[in-house]
Amino acid sequence: MAIDIYLSEEKIQNRIQELAEKINKDYAGKELHIIGVLNGAFMFTADLVRHLNMPVTLEFMSASSYGDGTVSSGELKINLDIKSDIRDKHVLIVEDIVDTGLTLTVLRKNLMERGPASLKLASFLFKPARLEHKVEIDYLAFEIEDHFVIGYGLDYAGRYRELPYVGIFHPEKES
Ligand code: IMP
């Protein structure tokens, strides 16, 4: 088997509930505009918003800095932009993983230029070992060691996004 379970479904769901409680407190009495970053954050976004209790609007954006392999190309491309005007809105970016930090650095700058009332970041995972561009994560579910992980939205060459848990992937063991 090329996958070792790293974060179980139960552990993930419990942690997301804790994060949502913190977000509910911080945004009490406010409206929140969520921008989920495709493709990786689709599952985290869907699970997180189910626990939120303020008025929420939701859009997805697609930006990538990776090719089909496990090494960053260092390039960011915005493939799909949001349609709404975020000026004066409280915006929360929801991302799957901060690895080198490149994607979020460029994305954050791009969104800041659109004049939101506030802009915060929720990330499902953070790999500090590979950070090259410092990113402030306001709501982090899990800090992880330097492994290439798949599942819960994260892929290897487009596969494994549907898994309800996070696994460590060993491509050399794949048959
Ligand atoms: P960054 O720009 O280097 O922070 O990379 C962010 C993007 O790289 C994420 O949104 C993921 O799509 C991808 N990525 C980084 N590390 C992993 C991993 O361990 N598994 C799957 N995708 C990853």
Short mmCIF file of C-alpha atoms and ligand atoms in Angstrom, two decimals:
data_model
loop_
_atom_site.label_atom_id
_atom_site.label_comp_id
_atom_site.label_asym_id
_atom_site.label_seq_id
_atom_site.Cartn_x
_atom_site.Cartn_y
_atom_site.Cartn_z
CA MET A 1 0.00 0.00 0.00
CA ALA A 2 1.42 3.40 -0.99
CA ILE A 3 -0.62 5.37 1.59
CA ASP A 4 -0.10 5.55 5.37
CA ILE A 5 -2.93 7.21 7.31
CA TYR A 6 -1.60 10.39 8.94
CA LEU A 7 -4.75 12.27 10.11
CA SER A 8 -7.89 10.21 10.64
CA GLU A 9 -11.34 11.33 9.60
CA GLU A 10 -12.40 11.69 13.25
CA LYS A 11 -9.37 13.78 14.17
CA ILE A 12 -9.98 16.07 11.20
CA GLN A 13 -13.68 16.55 11.95
CA ASN A 14 -13.06 17.30 15.65
CA ARG A 15 -10.41 19.86 14.84
CA ILE A 16 -12.58 21.58 12.23
CA GLN A 17 -15.33 21.98 14.78
CA GLU A 18 -12.86 23.65 17.18
CA LEU A 19 -11.66 26.01 14.45
CA ALA A 20 -15.23 26.91 13.50
CA GLU A 21 -16.03 27.79 17.12
CA LYS A 22 -13.11 30.23 17.13
CA ILE A 23 -14.23 31.75 13.82
CA ASN A 24 -17.80 32.06 15.15
CA LYS A 25 -16.51 34.02 18.15
CA ASP A 26 -14.22 36.28 16.11
CA TYR A 27 -16.88 37.20 13.55
CA ALA A 28 -19.87 37.40 15.91
CA GLY A 29 -22.27 40.11 14.70
CA LYS A 30 -20.51 40.32 11.32
CA GLU A 31 -21.08 38.85 7.88
CA LEU A 32 -18.34 36.71 6.38
CA HIS A 33 -17.37 36.24 2.75
CA ILE A 34 -15.50 32.98 2.26
CA ILE A 35 -13.18 32.32 -0.66
CA GLY A 36 -12.31 28.63 -0.95
CA VAL A 37 -9.21 27.91 -3.02
CA LEU A 38 -9.79 25.15 -5.56
CA ASN A 39 -9.18 22.38 -6.05
CA GLY A 40 -7.58 21.31 -2.79
CA ALA A 41 -9.72 23.23 -0.30
CA PHE A 42 -13.13 22.07 -1.55
CA MET A 43 -13.58 19.51 1.25
CA PHE A 44 -12.20 21.66 4.08
CA THR A 45 -14.38 24.58 2.93
CA ALA A 46 -17.50 22.41 2.78
CA ASP A 47 -16.91 20.93 6.25
CA LEU A 48 -15.93 24.24 7.87
CA VAL A 49 -18.92 26.27 6.65
CA ARG A 50 -21.35 23.70 8.06
CA HIS A 51 -20.31 24.76 11.57
CA LEU A 52 -20.44 28.54 11.04
CA ASN A 53 -23.33 30.51 12.51
CA MET A 54 -22.92 34.04 11.09
CA PRO A 55 -24.38 35.08 7.69
CA VAL A 56 -21.99 33.61 5.10
CA THR A 57 -21.47 34.14 1.38
CA LEU A 58 -19.17 31.74 -0.43
CA GLU A 59 -17.15 31.69 -3.64
CA PHE A 60 -14.30 29.63 -4.99
CA MET A 61 -11.12 30.72 -6.70
CA SER A 62 -8.51 28.62 -8.44
CA ALA A 63 -4.83 29.43 -8.26
CA SER A 64 -2.00 26.99 -8.67
CA SER A 65 1.74 26.91 -8.25
CA TYR A 66 2.23 23.21 -8.83
CA GLY A 67 2.52 20.87 -11.83
CA ASP A 68 1.77 17.14 -11.78
CA GLY A 69 4.72 16.19 -9.59
CA THR A 70 5.69 16.75 -5.98
CA VAL A 71 8.09 19.68 -6.49
CA SER A 72 6.92 23.31 -6.63
CA SER A 73 7.35 25.06 -9.97
CA GLY A 74 7.37 28.40 -8.17
CA GLU A 75 4.81 29.83 -10.61
CA LEU A 76 1.38 31.11 -9.60
CA LYS A 77 -1.48 31.09 -12.08
CA ILE A 78 -5.02 32.35 -11.37
CA ASN A 79 -7.23 29.96 -13.30
CA LEU A 80 -10.62 31.05 -11.93
CA ASP A 81 -11.38 34.37 -10.29
CA ILE A 82 -14.25 35.32 -7.96
CA LYS A 83 -17.12 37.28 -9.50
CA SER A 84 -18.18 39.48 -6.57
CA ASP A 85 -16.80 42.79 -5.37
CA ILE A 86 -15.18 42.18 -1.98
CA ARG A 87 -14.67 45.88 -1.15
CA ASP A 88 -15.56 46.56 2.52
CA LYS A 89 -16.37 42.89 3.15
CA HIS A 90 -14.86 40.67 5.83
CA VAL A 91 -13.10 38.01 3.76
CA LEU A 92 -11.72 34.65 4.85
CA ILE A 93 -9.52 32.72 2.43
CA VAL A 94 -9.81 28.96 2.95
CA GLU A 95 -6.78 27.01 1.69
CA ASP A 96 -5.78 23.34 1.80
CA ILE A 97 -2.09 23.66 2.64
CA VAL A 98 0.63 26.26 3.07
CA ASP A 99 3.80 24.65 1.77
CA THR A 100 6.35 27.14 0.39
CA GLY A 101 3.78 29.90 1.03
CA LEU A 102 4.05 31.22 -2.53
CA THR A 103 0.41 30.65 -3.52
CA LEU A 104 -0.98 32.42 -0.48
CA THR A 105 1.49 35.31 -0.60
CA VAL A 106 0.50 36.21 -4.14
CA LEU A 107 -3.19 35.48 -3.62
CA ARG A 108 -3.36 37.55 -0.45
CA LYS A 109 -1.70 40.54 -2.14
CA ASN A 110 -4.10 40.25 -5.07
CA LEU A 111 -7.17 40.19 -2.80
CA MET A 112 -5.89 42.99 -0.52
CA GLU A 113 -5.73 45.28 -3.55
CA ARG A 114 -9.50 44.84 -3.92
CA GLY A 115 -10.12 46.71 -0.64
CA PRO A 116 -11.78 44.23 1.76
CA ALA A 117 -12.70 45.43 5.27
CA SER A 118 -10.54 42.57 6.58
CA LEU A 119 -8.71 39.61 5.07
CA LYS A 120 -7.84 36.51 7.08
CA LEU A 121 -6.61 33.05 6.22
CA ALA A 122 -7.76 29.61 7.30
CA SER A 123 -5.52 26.76 6.22
CA PHE A 124 -6.16 23.07 6.75
CA LEU A 125 -2.44 22.18 6.83
CA PHE A 126 0.89 23.97 7.27
CA LYS A 127 4.30 22.45 6.48
CA PRO A 128 6.78 24.79 8.24
CA ALA A 129 9.80 22.84 6.99
CA ARG A 130 9.27 24.05 3.42
CA LEU A 131 8.21 27.65 4.04
CA GLU A 132 9.97 30.18 1.80
CA HIS A 133 7.42 33.01 1.83
CA LYS A 134 6.19 33.92 5.30
CA VAL A 135 2.41 33.73 5.52
CA GLU A 136 0.33 34.55 8.57
CA ILE A 137 -2.26 31.82 9.12
CA ASP A 138 -5.13 33.05 11.32
CA TYR A 139 -6.89 29.68 11.64
CA LEU A 140 -4.80 26.55 11.22
CA ALA A 141 -6.17 23.03 11.58
CA PHE A 142 -2.88 21.06 11.63
CA GLU A 143 0.84 21.73 11.43
CA ILE A 144 2.53 18.76 9.75
CA GLU A 145 6.01 17.39 9.19
CA ASP A 146 7.71 17.49 5.82
CA HIS A 147 5.73 14.75 4.05
CA PHE A 148 3.92 14.80 0.74
CA VAL A 149 0.34 14.23 1.83
CA ILE A 150 -2.81 13.30 -0.06
CA GLY A 151 -6.51 12.98 0.71
CA TYR A 152 -9.11 15.32 2.18
CA GLY A 153 -8.90 17.47 -0.97
CA LEU A 154 -5.17 17.09 -1.57
CA ASP A 155 -3.98 15.26 -4.66
CA TYR A 156 -1.09 13.49 -6.25
CA ALA A 157 -1.32 13.97 -10.05
CA GLY A 158 -5.05 14.66 -9.69
CA ARG A 159 -5.86 11.57 -7.63
CA TYR A 160 -6.88 10.80 -4.02
CA ARG A 161 -8.78 14.06 -3.34
CA GLU A 162 -11.90 12.12 -2.32
CA LEU A 163 -10.34 10.37 0.69
CA PRO A 164 -11.93 11.48 4.03
CA TYR A 165 -8.55 11.24 5.79
CA VAL A 166 -5.03 12.58 5.14
CA GLY A 167 -2.37 10.08 4.17
CA ILE A 168 1.35 10.13 3.52
CA PHE A 169 1.94 9.14 -0.05
CA HIS A 170 4.89 6.99 -1.16
CA PRO A 171 4.87 7.10 -4.98
CA GLU A 172 7.72 4.60 -5.16
CA LYS A 173 5.46 1.99 -3.52
CA GLU A 174 2.58 2.58 -5.97
CA SER A 175 1.91 -0.39 -8.21
P1 IMP B 1 2.72 26.61 -1.87
O1 IMP B 1 2.48 27.71 -2.84
O2 IMP B 1 4.08 26.01 -2.02
O3 IMP B 1 2.42 27.00 -0.44
O4 IMP B 1 1.80 25.41 -2.28
C1 IMP B 1 0.47 25.40 -2.14
C2 IMP B 1 -0.16 24.36 -3.02
O5 IMP B 1 0.72 23.26 -3.33
C3 IMP B 1 -1.30 23.76 -2.26
O6 IMP B 1 -2.48 24.51 -2.44
C4 IMP B 1 -1.37 22.34 -2.82
O7 IMP B 1 -2.23 22.31 -3.91
C5 IMP B 1 0.06 22.01 -3.26
N1 IMP B 1 0.75 21.15 -2.27
C6 IMP B 1 1.75 21.51 -1.44
N2 IMP B 1 2.13 20.49 -0.65
C7 IMP B 1 1.34 19.45 -0.98
C8 IMP B 1 1.22 18.10 -0.48
O8 IMP B 1 1.92 17.63 0.43
N3 IMP B 1 0.27 17.33 -1.08
C9 IMP B 1 -0.54 17.78 -2.07
N4 IMP B 1 -0.47 19.03 -2.55
C10 IMP B 1 0.46 19.87 -2.02
#
